[in-house]
Short mmCIF file of C-alpha atoms in Angstrom, two decimals:
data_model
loop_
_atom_site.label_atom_id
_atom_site.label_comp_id
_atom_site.label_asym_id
_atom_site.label_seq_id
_atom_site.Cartn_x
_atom_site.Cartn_y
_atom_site.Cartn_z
CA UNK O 1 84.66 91.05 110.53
CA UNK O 2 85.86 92.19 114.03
CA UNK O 3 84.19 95.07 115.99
CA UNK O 4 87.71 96.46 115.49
CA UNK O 5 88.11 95.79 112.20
CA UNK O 6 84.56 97.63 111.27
CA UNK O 7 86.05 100.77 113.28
CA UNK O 8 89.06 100.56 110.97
CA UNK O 9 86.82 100.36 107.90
CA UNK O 10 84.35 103.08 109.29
CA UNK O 11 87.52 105.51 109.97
CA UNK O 12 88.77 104.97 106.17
CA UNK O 13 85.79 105.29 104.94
CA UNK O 14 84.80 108.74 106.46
CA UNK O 15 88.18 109.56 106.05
CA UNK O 16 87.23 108.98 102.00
CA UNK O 17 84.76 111.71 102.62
CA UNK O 18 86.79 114.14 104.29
CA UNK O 19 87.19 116.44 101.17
CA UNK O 20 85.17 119.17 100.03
CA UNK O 21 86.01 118.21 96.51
CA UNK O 22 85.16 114.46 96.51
CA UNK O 23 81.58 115.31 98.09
CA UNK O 24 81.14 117.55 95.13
CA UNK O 25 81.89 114.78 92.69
CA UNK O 26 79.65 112.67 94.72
CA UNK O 27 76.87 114.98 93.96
CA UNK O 28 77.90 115.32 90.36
CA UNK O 29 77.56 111.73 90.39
CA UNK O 30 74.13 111.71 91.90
CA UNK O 31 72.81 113.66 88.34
CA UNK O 32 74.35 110.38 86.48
CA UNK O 33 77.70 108.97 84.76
CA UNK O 34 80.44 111.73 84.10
CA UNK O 35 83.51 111.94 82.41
CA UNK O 36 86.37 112.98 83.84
CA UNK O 37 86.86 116.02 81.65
CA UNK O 38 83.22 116.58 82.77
CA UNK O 39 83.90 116.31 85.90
CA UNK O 40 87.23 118.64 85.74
CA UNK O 41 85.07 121.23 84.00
CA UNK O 42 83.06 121.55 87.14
CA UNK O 43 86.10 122.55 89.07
CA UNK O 44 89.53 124.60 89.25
CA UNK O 45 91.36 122.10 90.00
CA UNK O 46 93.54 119.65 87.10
CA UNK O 47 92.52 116.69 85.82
CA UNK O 48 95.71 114.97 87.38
CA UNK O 49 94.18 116.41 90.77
CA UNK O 50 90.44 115.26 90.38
CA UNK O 51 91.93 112.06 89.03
CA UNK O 52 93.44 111.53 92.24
CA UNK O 53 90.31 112.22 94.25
CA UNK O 54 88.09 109.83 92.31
CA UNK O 55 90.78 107.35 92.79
CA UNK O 56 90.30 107.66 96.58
CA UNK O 57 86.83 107.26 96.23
CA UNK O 58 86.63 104.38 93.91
CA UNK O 59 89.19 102.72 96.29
CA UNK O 60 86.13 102.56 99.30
CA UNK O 61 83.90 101.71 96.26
CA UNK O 62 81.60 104.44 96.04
CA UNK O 63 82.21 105.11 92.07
CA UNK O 64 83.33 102.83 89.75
CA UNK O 65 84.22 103.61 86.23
CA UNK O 66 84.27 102.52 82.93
CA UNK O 67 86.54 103.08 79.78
CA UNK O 68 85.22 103.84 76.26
CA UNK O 69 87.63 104.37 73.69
CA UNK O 70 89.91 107.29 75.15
CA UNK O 71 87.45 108.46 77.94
CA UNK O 72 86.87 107.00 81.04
CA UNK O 73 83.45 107.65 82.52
CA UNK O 74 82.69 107.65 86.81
CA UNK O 75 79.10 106.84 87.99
CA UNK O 76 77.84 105.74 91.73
CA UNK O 77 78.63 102.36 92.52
CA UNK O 78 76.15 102.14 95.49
CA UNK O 79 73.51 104.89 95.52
CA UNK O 80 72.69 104.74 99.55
CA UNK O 81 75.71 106.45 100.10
CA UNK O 82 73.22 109.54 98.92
CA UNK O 83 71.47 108.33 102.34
CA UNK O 84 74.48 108.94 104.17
CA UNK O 85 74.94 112.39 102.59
CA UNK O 86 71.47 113.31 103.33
CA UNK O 87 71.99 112.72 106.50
CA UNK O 88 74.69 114.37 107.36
CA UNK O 89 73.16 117.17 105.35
CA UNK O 90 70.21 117.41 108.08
CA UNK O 91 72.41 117.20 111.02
CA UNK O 92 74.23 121.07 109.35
CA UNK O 93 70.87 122.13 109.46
CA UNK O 94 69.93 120.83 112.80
CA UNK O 95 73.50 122.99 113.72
CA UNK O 96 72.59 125.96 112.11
CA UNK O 97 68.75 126.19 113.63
CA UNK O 98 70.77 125.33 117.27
CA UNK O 99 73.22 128.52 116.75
CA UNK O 100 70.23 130.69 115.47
CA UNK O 101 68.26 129.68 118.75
CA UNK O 102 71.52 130.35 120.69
CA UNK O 103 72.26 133.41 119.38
CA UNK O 104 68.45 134.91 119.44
CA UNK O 105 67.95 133.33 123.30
CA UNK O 106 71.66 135.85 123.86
CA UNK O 107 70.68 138.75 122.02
CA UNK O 108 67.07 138.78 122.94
#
């Protein structure tokens, strides 16, 4: 794989995560295997709609499904994407300490 082509797959990728919504399935996810009605419930959004965003997501590989009988169940399909989550987690609260410093350093 070309350096270009890993910028190309780095840019779909994040843009995979770009959505409030599929983030929230991801953590869903990270408590184990869901259905999608279980995964609906946790949202105001329609099936139709949270179908949609797992499709995305399965599409970069990061959940992968299975069918039993009438139900289709979503679990991770590669766990250290958690790490990358994490991560990105830390760096908002790196942001937020940063602002609070700003703002104390202005007001006094």
């Amino acid at each position: 794989m070309s350096l270009t082509q890993m910028r190309i797959f780095k840019a779909e990728f994040f843009k995979a995560l770009s959505s409030p919504v599929r983030i929230a399935i991801l953590d869903l996810l990270r408590e184990g295997e869901k259905s999608v009605n279980e995964l609906t419930a946790s949202f105001e959004i329609e099936q139709a709609g949270i179908s949609q965003h797992l499709a995305i997501l399965r599409a970069k590989n990061l959940v992968k499904n299975r069918k039993v009988g009438n139900n289709v169940y979503y679990s991770i399909a590669d766990s250290s994407i958690f790490t990358l989550l994490d991560d990105a987690a830390r760096i908002y609260q790196n942001n937020l300490i940063d602002i609070q410093q700003l703002k104390e350093s202005v007001l006094g």
